[in-house]
Amino acid sequence: MNDLPLSGLFLLLGFLILLSAFFSGSETALLTINRYRLRYLAEQGHGGARIARRLLERPDRLIGLILLGNNFVNIMASSLATVIALRLGGEAAIGIAAGLLTLVILIFAEVTPKTYATLHPERLAFPAAYIYTLLLKVVYPLVWFVNLFTNGLLRLLGIAPEGDQAGNALSREELRTVVSEAGAMIPERSRSMLLAILDLERETVEDIMIPRNEVEGIDIQDSEDEILQAIRNANYTRLPLFDGGIDNVIGIVHARNALHVLLDRGLGKEHLRAIARAPYFVPEATPLYQQLLNFQRGRQRVGLVVDEYGDFQGLITLTDLLEEIVGEFTTDPSDNLPEIHRSEDGTLLVDGGISVRDLNRALRWELPTDGPRTLNGLILDYLETIPEPGTSLKLGGHPIEVIQSADSGVKTVKIIPRQARRTRR
């Protein structure tokens, strides 16, 4: 180096600083690149992505290679800076050169390239992958020797050098966060559906079933006129068939088939039994996602919900389950719920037996669903007593007035939606 002019030494120093910036930036780019996008690009045939993915399968080798190169370059730059300092100012200039070199490396070889790599990892990671693959072949014995000691030290500390590949998988809550923060990359409607699908694992059949006191069905002990009236008034096309009461379900009848039988032979007991399908029973604790699969496998659309003792608790339909994912099939959910009645002044009269989930969906509220399942239960849990008519309270910031109550609980409440409150003002 003594034979090189100062200009040549400065050029060589600049080149070493560029190499240091390359090692620092490429390390950040490769270690922070989105692994799922990397897998997608690799499967699509992207050469740089395939090579980068192969390198990241052994992060110990990659990090060893990068640190070897980076440390070698930085040490060379420090030695070169010392030579330049001695030529320019003697031993007194060595301290100044060390300080200036530290500042230059910090700015130009650490902070700037790493910040750029964090913002645009693919631009740096893919080209660097080709260079590192070539370098790894050249200095592999040295990398292997370094990794031999470092991996042995990690094992002594109880850490597996190869890492836990399963730990890279996203949990359900992490996936929810990814979907929620996707922003414009996923349309809001699609984002809501994806989040609803993730929630199917947390909710059970009991959360969305039609309770037994609201189940519409046909009792073969009724008269033909009563049976016909029940079919006409039904909100569903598939109805449970009872024999003497709701606790004795003997099948499921399609309303269309029942009308055909009526026209051909009349709605006699034996005729109804003949067209009824065997009842399909569902445990109330079944997760919704599992029940969706069960409906698909069994080609069923209606399930009779039973508790652990086999007692009939309610009804679940495929339509209700799909609405948990895509939302109500009507424009205004509140117009489709018999428990909600809209007055001319915009206020809502709501049955106390409405489920909290239906109320949240209809009014776009966020009342808690991990406690009482009905509005009546939520009010009683909040007040810890059965309120008198005229009692006002706030649930989740929403004013509610009790209109009718009985010894067993709240029967009817009045709710003033925000739009109606604005109009009144």
XYZ file of C-alpha atoms in Angstrom:
425
model
C 0.000 0.000 0.000
C 2.996 2.283 0.495
C 3.445 2.379 -3.281
C -0.159 3.489 -3.948
C -0.907 7.224 -4.243
C -3.337 8.797 -1.807
C -5.995 9.036 -4.522
C -5.787 5.268 -5.064
C -6.059 4.628 -1.314
C -9.141 6.834 -1.068
C -10.730 5.022 -4.052
C -10.020 1.667 -2.454
C -11.459 2.891 0.857
C -14.606 4.067 -0.920
C -14.940 0.672 -2.609
C -14.643 -1.104 0.739
C -17.328 1.144 2.232
C -19.618 0.278 -0.718
C -19.006 -3.429 -0.072
C -19.807 -2.909 3.602
C -23.040 -1.159 2.608
C -23.884 -4.082 0.313
C -23.371 -6.665 3.059
C -25.347 -4.655 5.633
C -28.244 -3.818 3.303
C -28.523 -7.277 1.759
C -28.534 -8.895 5.207
C -31.491 -6.744 6.265
C -33.261 -7.290 2.943
C -32.959 -11.082 3.035
C -33.947 -11.409 6.692
C -36.924 -9.033 6.531
C -38.399 -10.024 3.163
C -41.991 -11.277 3.317
C -41.652 -15.079 3.405
C -45.127 -15.670 2.024
C -44.595 -13.369 -0.938
C -41.167 -14.968 -1.428
C -42.784 -18.419 -1.589
C -45.398 -17.157 -4.044
C -42.782 -15.587 -6.347
C -40.623 -18.712 -6.175
C -43.585 -20.893 -7.143
C -44.292 -18.540 -10.035
C -40.784 -19.179 -11.411
C -38.965 -16.013 -10.227
C -35.255 -16.930 -10.315
C -34.081 -14.512 -7.634
C -36.913 -15.558 -5.326
C -36.066 -19.254 -5.741
C -32.391 -18.670 -4.911
C -33.218 -16.368 -1.961
C -35.643 -18.925 -0.590
C -33.000 -21.651 -0.868
C -30.485 -19.496 1.016
C -33.000 -18.752 3.784
C -33.585 -22.454 4.354
C -30.208 -22.424 6.133
C -30.061 -19.021 7.838
C -26.982 -20.056 9.849
C -24.942 -20.425 6.657
C -26.273 -17.186 5.193
C -25.614 -15.127 8.316
C -22.158 -16.678 8.689
C -21.303 -15.782 5.095
C -22.569 -12.210 5.391
C -20.795 -11.534 8.676
C -17.557 -12.985 7.373
C -17.679 -10.665 4.387
C -18.829 -7.628 6.339
C -16.265 -7.986 9.101
C -13.454 -8.615 6.623
C -14.391 -5.504 4.629
C -14.729 -3.307 7.735
C -11.374 -4.457 9.128
C -9.722 -3.788 5.765
C -11.319 -0.335 5.671
C -10.051 0.398 9.192
C -6.507 -0.664 8.250
C -6.622 1.422 5.087
C -7.872 4.459 7.031
C -4.919 4.049 9.411
C -2.466 4.043 6.497
C -4.059 7.188 5.037
C -3.964 8.905 8.431
C -0.277 8.111 8.872
C 0.529 9.579 5.458
C -1.460 12.726 6.029
C -0.754 13.592 9.631
C 1.276 10.937 11.329
C 0.253 9.099 14.463
C -1.696 12.074 15.744
C -4.174 11.728 12.879
C -5.036 8.059 13.623
C -7.653 8.948 16.257
C -9.275 11.496 13.951
C -9.332 8.955 11.104
C -10.943 6.317 13.367
C -13.694 8.738 14.395
C -14.360 9.887 10.827
C -14.397 6.301 9.515
C -16.849 5.252 12.245
C -19.166 8.116 11.260
C -18.888 7.334 7.525
C -19.545 3.611 8.021
C -22.460 4.333 10.349
C -24.136 6.668 7.848
C -23.231 5.192 4.474
C -22.666 1.506 5.269
C -25.195 0.839 8.046
C -28.138 3.186 8.566
C -28.755 4.227 4.946
C -28.509 0.787 3.265
C -30.451 -0.943 6.040
C -33.225 1.644 5.901
C -33.444 1.273 2.133
C -33.462 -2.535 2.474
C -36.283 -2.378 4.998
C -38.396 -0.228 2.665
C -37.577 -2.159 -0.537
C -36.301 -5.613 0.456
C -36.965 -7.313 -2.891
C -34.885 -4.830 -4.887
C -31.795 -5.738 -2.892
C -32.495 -9.313 -1.788
C -32.935 -10.925 -5.194
C -29.721 -9.597 -6.839
C -27.783 -10.279 -3.631
C -29.022 -13.886 -3.618
C -27.076 -14.602 -6.834
C -23.883 -13.074 -5.403
C -24.162 -14.933 -2.095
C -24.744 -18.246 -3.853
C -21.485 -17.782 -5.742
C -19.592 -16.562 -2.658
C -20.874 -19.512 -0.618
C -19.317 -21.928 -3.110
C -15.976 -20.128 -2.930
C -15.666 -19.771 0.862
C -17.843 -22.705 1.935
C -15.075 -24.435 3.972
C -14.561 -21.289 6.038
C -18.313 -20.810 6.523
C -18.675 -24.455 7.532
C -15.862 -24.094 10.063
C -17.433 -20.991 11.633
C -20.900 -22.599 11.741
C -19.447 -25.697 13.384
C -18.501 -23.669 16.441
C -21.522 -21.356 16.503
C -24.031 -24.208 16.104
C -22.268 -26.177 18.820
C -22.502 -23.178 21.147
C -26.227 -22.777 20.365
C -26.860 -26.446 21.160
C -25.106 -26.018 24.514
C -27.604 -23.217 25.220
C -30.497 -25.519 24.277
C -31.273 -23.822 20.950
C -31.726 -25.791 17.728
C -29.647 -24.093 14.988
C -32.025 -25.237 12.261
C -34.881 -23.401 13.973
C -38.525 -24.332 14.307
C -40.074 -24.259 10.847
C -43.540 -24.626 12.317
C -42.951 -21.408 14.244
C -43.058 -19.477 10.970
C -46.737 -20.347 10.499
C -49.237 -17.654 11.407
C -51.643 -18.265 14.235
C -55.299 -17.433 13.776
C -54.976 -14.170 15.698
C -51.868 -13.187 13.724
C -53.704 -13.947 10.495
C -56.617 -11.808 11.688
C -54.179 -8.942 12.220
C -52.698 -9.404 8.736
C -56.154 -9.373 7.131
C -57.355 -6.418 9.225
C -54.330 -4.315 8.305
C -54.305 -5.282 4.619
C -55.955 -1.973 3.795
C -56.576 -1.302 0.113
C -54.919 -4.591 -0.892
C -58.108 -6.446 0.125
C -61.533 -4.832 -0.499
C -63.434 -4.100 2.691
C -66.215 -6.544 1.833
C -63.756 -9.372 1.186
C -61.847 -8.453 4.328
C -65.024 -8.785 6.412
C -65.747 -12.186 4.905
C -62.219 -13.445 5.588
C -62.426 -12.299 9.206
C -65.830 -13.974 9.538
C -64.380 -17.257 8.254
C -61.611 -17.047 10.866
C -64.252 -16.463 13.555
C -66.103 -19.668 12.634
C -63.591 -21.614 14.735
C -64.396 -19.560 17.833
C -68.185 -19.673 17.558
C -70.360 -22.716 18.133
C -73.696 -23.916 16.812
C -75.317 -22.749 20.030
C -74.312 -19.148 19.268
C -76.385 -18.828 16.078
C -79.115 -21.478 16.400
C -82.807 -20.624 16.397
C -83.874 -21.319 20.003
C -86.529 -23.966 20.518
C -89.194 -21.453 21.563
C -88.871 -19.794 18.113
C -88.705 -22.966 16.009
C -91.465 -23.256 13.429
C -92.624 -26.760 12.610
C -95.490 -29.123 11.807
C -97.201 -31.315 14.374
C -98.862 -34.336 12.741
C -101.393 -34.347 15.594
C -102.803 -31.014 14.366
C -105.665 -30.731 11.938
C -105.070 -30.386 8.217
C -106.052 -26.694 8.336
C -103.568 -26.003 11.153
C -100.824 -27.828 9.278
C -101.557 -25.875 6.107
C -101.511 -22.603 8.069
C -98.162 -23.532 9.625
C -96.694 -24.156 6.168
C -98.014 -20.847 4.857
C -96.625 -18.828 7.768
C -93.225 -20.531 7.871
C -90.121 -18.464 7.190
C -88.161 -21.544 6.098
C -88.776 -24.111 3.375
C -87.622 -27.054 5.530
C -89.651 -27.588 8.698
C -89.263 -30.033 11.592
C -92.031 -32.624 11.826
C -93.271 -33.244 15.375
C -95.452 -35.966 16.795
C -97.277 -34.566 19.766
C -94.848 -31.822 20.667
C -91.537 -30.156 19.930
C -89.591 -32.654 22.044
C -90.546 -35.502 19.714
C -89.048 -34.617 16.327
C -89.573 -37.405 13.794
C -88.211 -35.809 10.631
C -87.725 -32.804 8.363
C -90.366 -31.889 5.770
C -89.815 -29.700 2.729
C -92.736 -27.275 2.371
C -92.851 -27.806 -1.394
C -93.233 -31.582 -0.974
C -95.923 -31.050 1.647
C -97.937 -28.890 -0.757
C -97.597 -31.524 -3.488
C -98.891 -34.183 -1.091
C -101.740 -31.881 -0.119
C -102.828 -31.558 -3.744
C -102.496 -35.296 -4.444
C -103.537 -37.122 -1.284
C -104.130 -34.667 1.556
C -101.974 -33.961 4.608
C -102.602 -37.177 6.514
C -100.213 -38.467 9.200
C -98.879 -41.317 7.112
C -98.463 -39.084 4.067
C -96.382 -36.597 6.061
C -94.281 -39.390 7.557
C -93.645 -40.764 4.068
C -92.181 -37.517 2.714
C -90.206 -36.629 5.840
C -86.429 -37.023 5.815
C -84.677 -38.507 8.816
C -83.762 -35.790 11.335
C -80.133 -34.660 11.390
C -78.966 -33.951 14.943
C -76.126 -31.569 15.811
C -74.373 -31.165 19.207
C -74.723 -27.611 20.449
C -70.970 -27.262 21.140
C -69.935 -28.002 17.522
C -67.713 -25.199 16.091
C -69.339 -23.414 13.155
C -66.461 -24.216 10.804
C -66.809 -27.920 11.570
C -70.584 -27.726 11.139
C -70.159 -26.103 7.739
C -68.036 -29.082 6.699
C -70.584 -31.467 8.209
C -73.393 -29.867 6.203
C -71.299 -30.217 3.061
C -70.319 -33.841 3.662
C -73.815 -34.959 4.652
C -75.535 -32.817 2.010
C -77.788 -31.408 4.718
C -79.327 -27.966 5.042
C -81.073 -28.162 8.417
C -79.793 -29.538 11.707
C -81.630 -30.122 14.982
C -79.466 -28.897 17.849
C -79.322 -31.083 20.961
C -77.510 -30.708 24.274
C -75.346 -33.271 26.045
C -78.467 -35.056 27.296
C -79.977 -35.330 23.821
C -82.721 -32.775 24.510
C -83.843 -30.595 21.594
C -82.488 -27.043 22.003
C -82.992 -25.345 18.658
C -82.478 -25.368 14.921
C -79.551 -24.415 12.698
C -79.759 -23.960 8.936
C -77.104 -23.724 6.266
C -78.451 -20.274 5.365
C -77.899 -18.985 8.906
C -74.373 -20.352 8.872
C -73.520 -18.789 5.517
C -74.876 -15.451 6.729
C -72.176 -15.531 9.412
C -69.662 -15.275 6.545
C -71.317 -13.097 3.900
C -73.765 -11.171 6.081
C -77.500 -10.948 5.813
C -79.002 -11.652 2.398
C -81.335 -8.662 2.769
C -80.526 -4.972 2.336
C -81.422 -4.058 5.906
C -80.974 -6.901 8.404
C -83.359 -5.306 10.898
C -86.210 -5.560 8.379
C -85.799 -9.341 8.257
C -85.905 -10.052 11.990
C -89.354 -10.644 13.531
C -88.005 -9.492 16.917
C -87.397 -5.950 15.615
C -90.303 -3.679 14.709
C -89.635 -0.244 13.234
C -92.002 2.562 14.230
C -92.960 5.526 12.051
C -90.798 7.886 14.134
C -87.727 5.728 13.493
C -87.562 4.091 16.917
C -87.278 0.319 17.212
C -89.321 -1.978 19.432
C -87.175 -5.004 20.099
C -88.153 -8.308 21.651
C -86.067 -9.096 24.725
C -85.513 -12.631 23.469
C -83.497 -11.510 20.433
C -79.985 -12.912 20.398
C -77.140 -10.463 20.995
C -75.453 -11.595 17.772
C -78.580 -10.834 15.704
C -78.921 -7.449 17.379
C -75.266 -6.595 16.698
C -75.612 -7.605 13.070
C -78.908 -5.798 12.539
C -77.898 -2.508 14.170
C -74.119 -2.770 13.570
C -73.478 -2.719 17.312
C -70.649 -4.384 19.190
C -72.302 -5.672 22.351
C -70.312 -8.462 24.055
C -71.213 -11.971 22.892
C -69.105 -13.953 25.360
C -71.683 -13.653 28.151
C -75.499 -13.731 28.010
C -76.783 -14.734 24.574
C -80.000 -12.674 24.525
C -80.792 -8.993 25.006
C -82.928 -9.896 28.028
C -80.007 -11.783 29.574
C -77.639 -8.896 28.872
C -79.976 -6.383 30.573
C -80.524 -8.634 33.607
C -76.785 -9.229 33.900
C -76.138 -5.481 33.727
C -78.853 -4.412 36.208
C -78.702 -7.568 38.377
C -82.465 -7.341 38.773
C -85.611 -7.499 36.650
C -86.323 -3.847 35.725
C -89.681 -2.133 35.846
C -91.221 -0.688 32.651
C -89.793 2.767 31.962
C -86.311 1.885 33.194
C -83.599 3.397 30.993
C -80.024 2.197 30.685
C -77.058 2.224 28.355
C -75.569 -0.931 26.880
C -72.314 -0.428 25.024
C -73.074 3.294 24.825
C -76.529 2.730 23.296
C -79.587 4.085 25.194
C -82.303 1.494 25.801
C -85.693 1.897 27.485
C -87.605 -1.037 28.966
C -91.178 -0.943 27.640
C -92.560 -4.232 28.944
C -91.316 -6.693 31.549
C -92.636 -9.672 33.458
C -91.631 -11.833 36.390
C -89.372 -13.873 34.089
C -87.532 -10.953 32.508
C -87.632 -8.154 29.945
C -90.183 -8.637 27.167
C -89.850 -5.495 25.016
C -87.422 -2.576 24.852
C -87.316 0.624 22.817
C -84.179 1.650 20.974
C -83.596 4.967 19.249
C -81.069 4.462 16.424
C -78.462 7.172 15.873
C -80.128 8.358 12.685
C -83.392 8.890 14.529
C -81.617 10.671 17.395
C -79.995 13.094 14.920
C -83.387 13.772 13.331
C -84.948 14.567 16.706
C -82.242 17.071 17.486
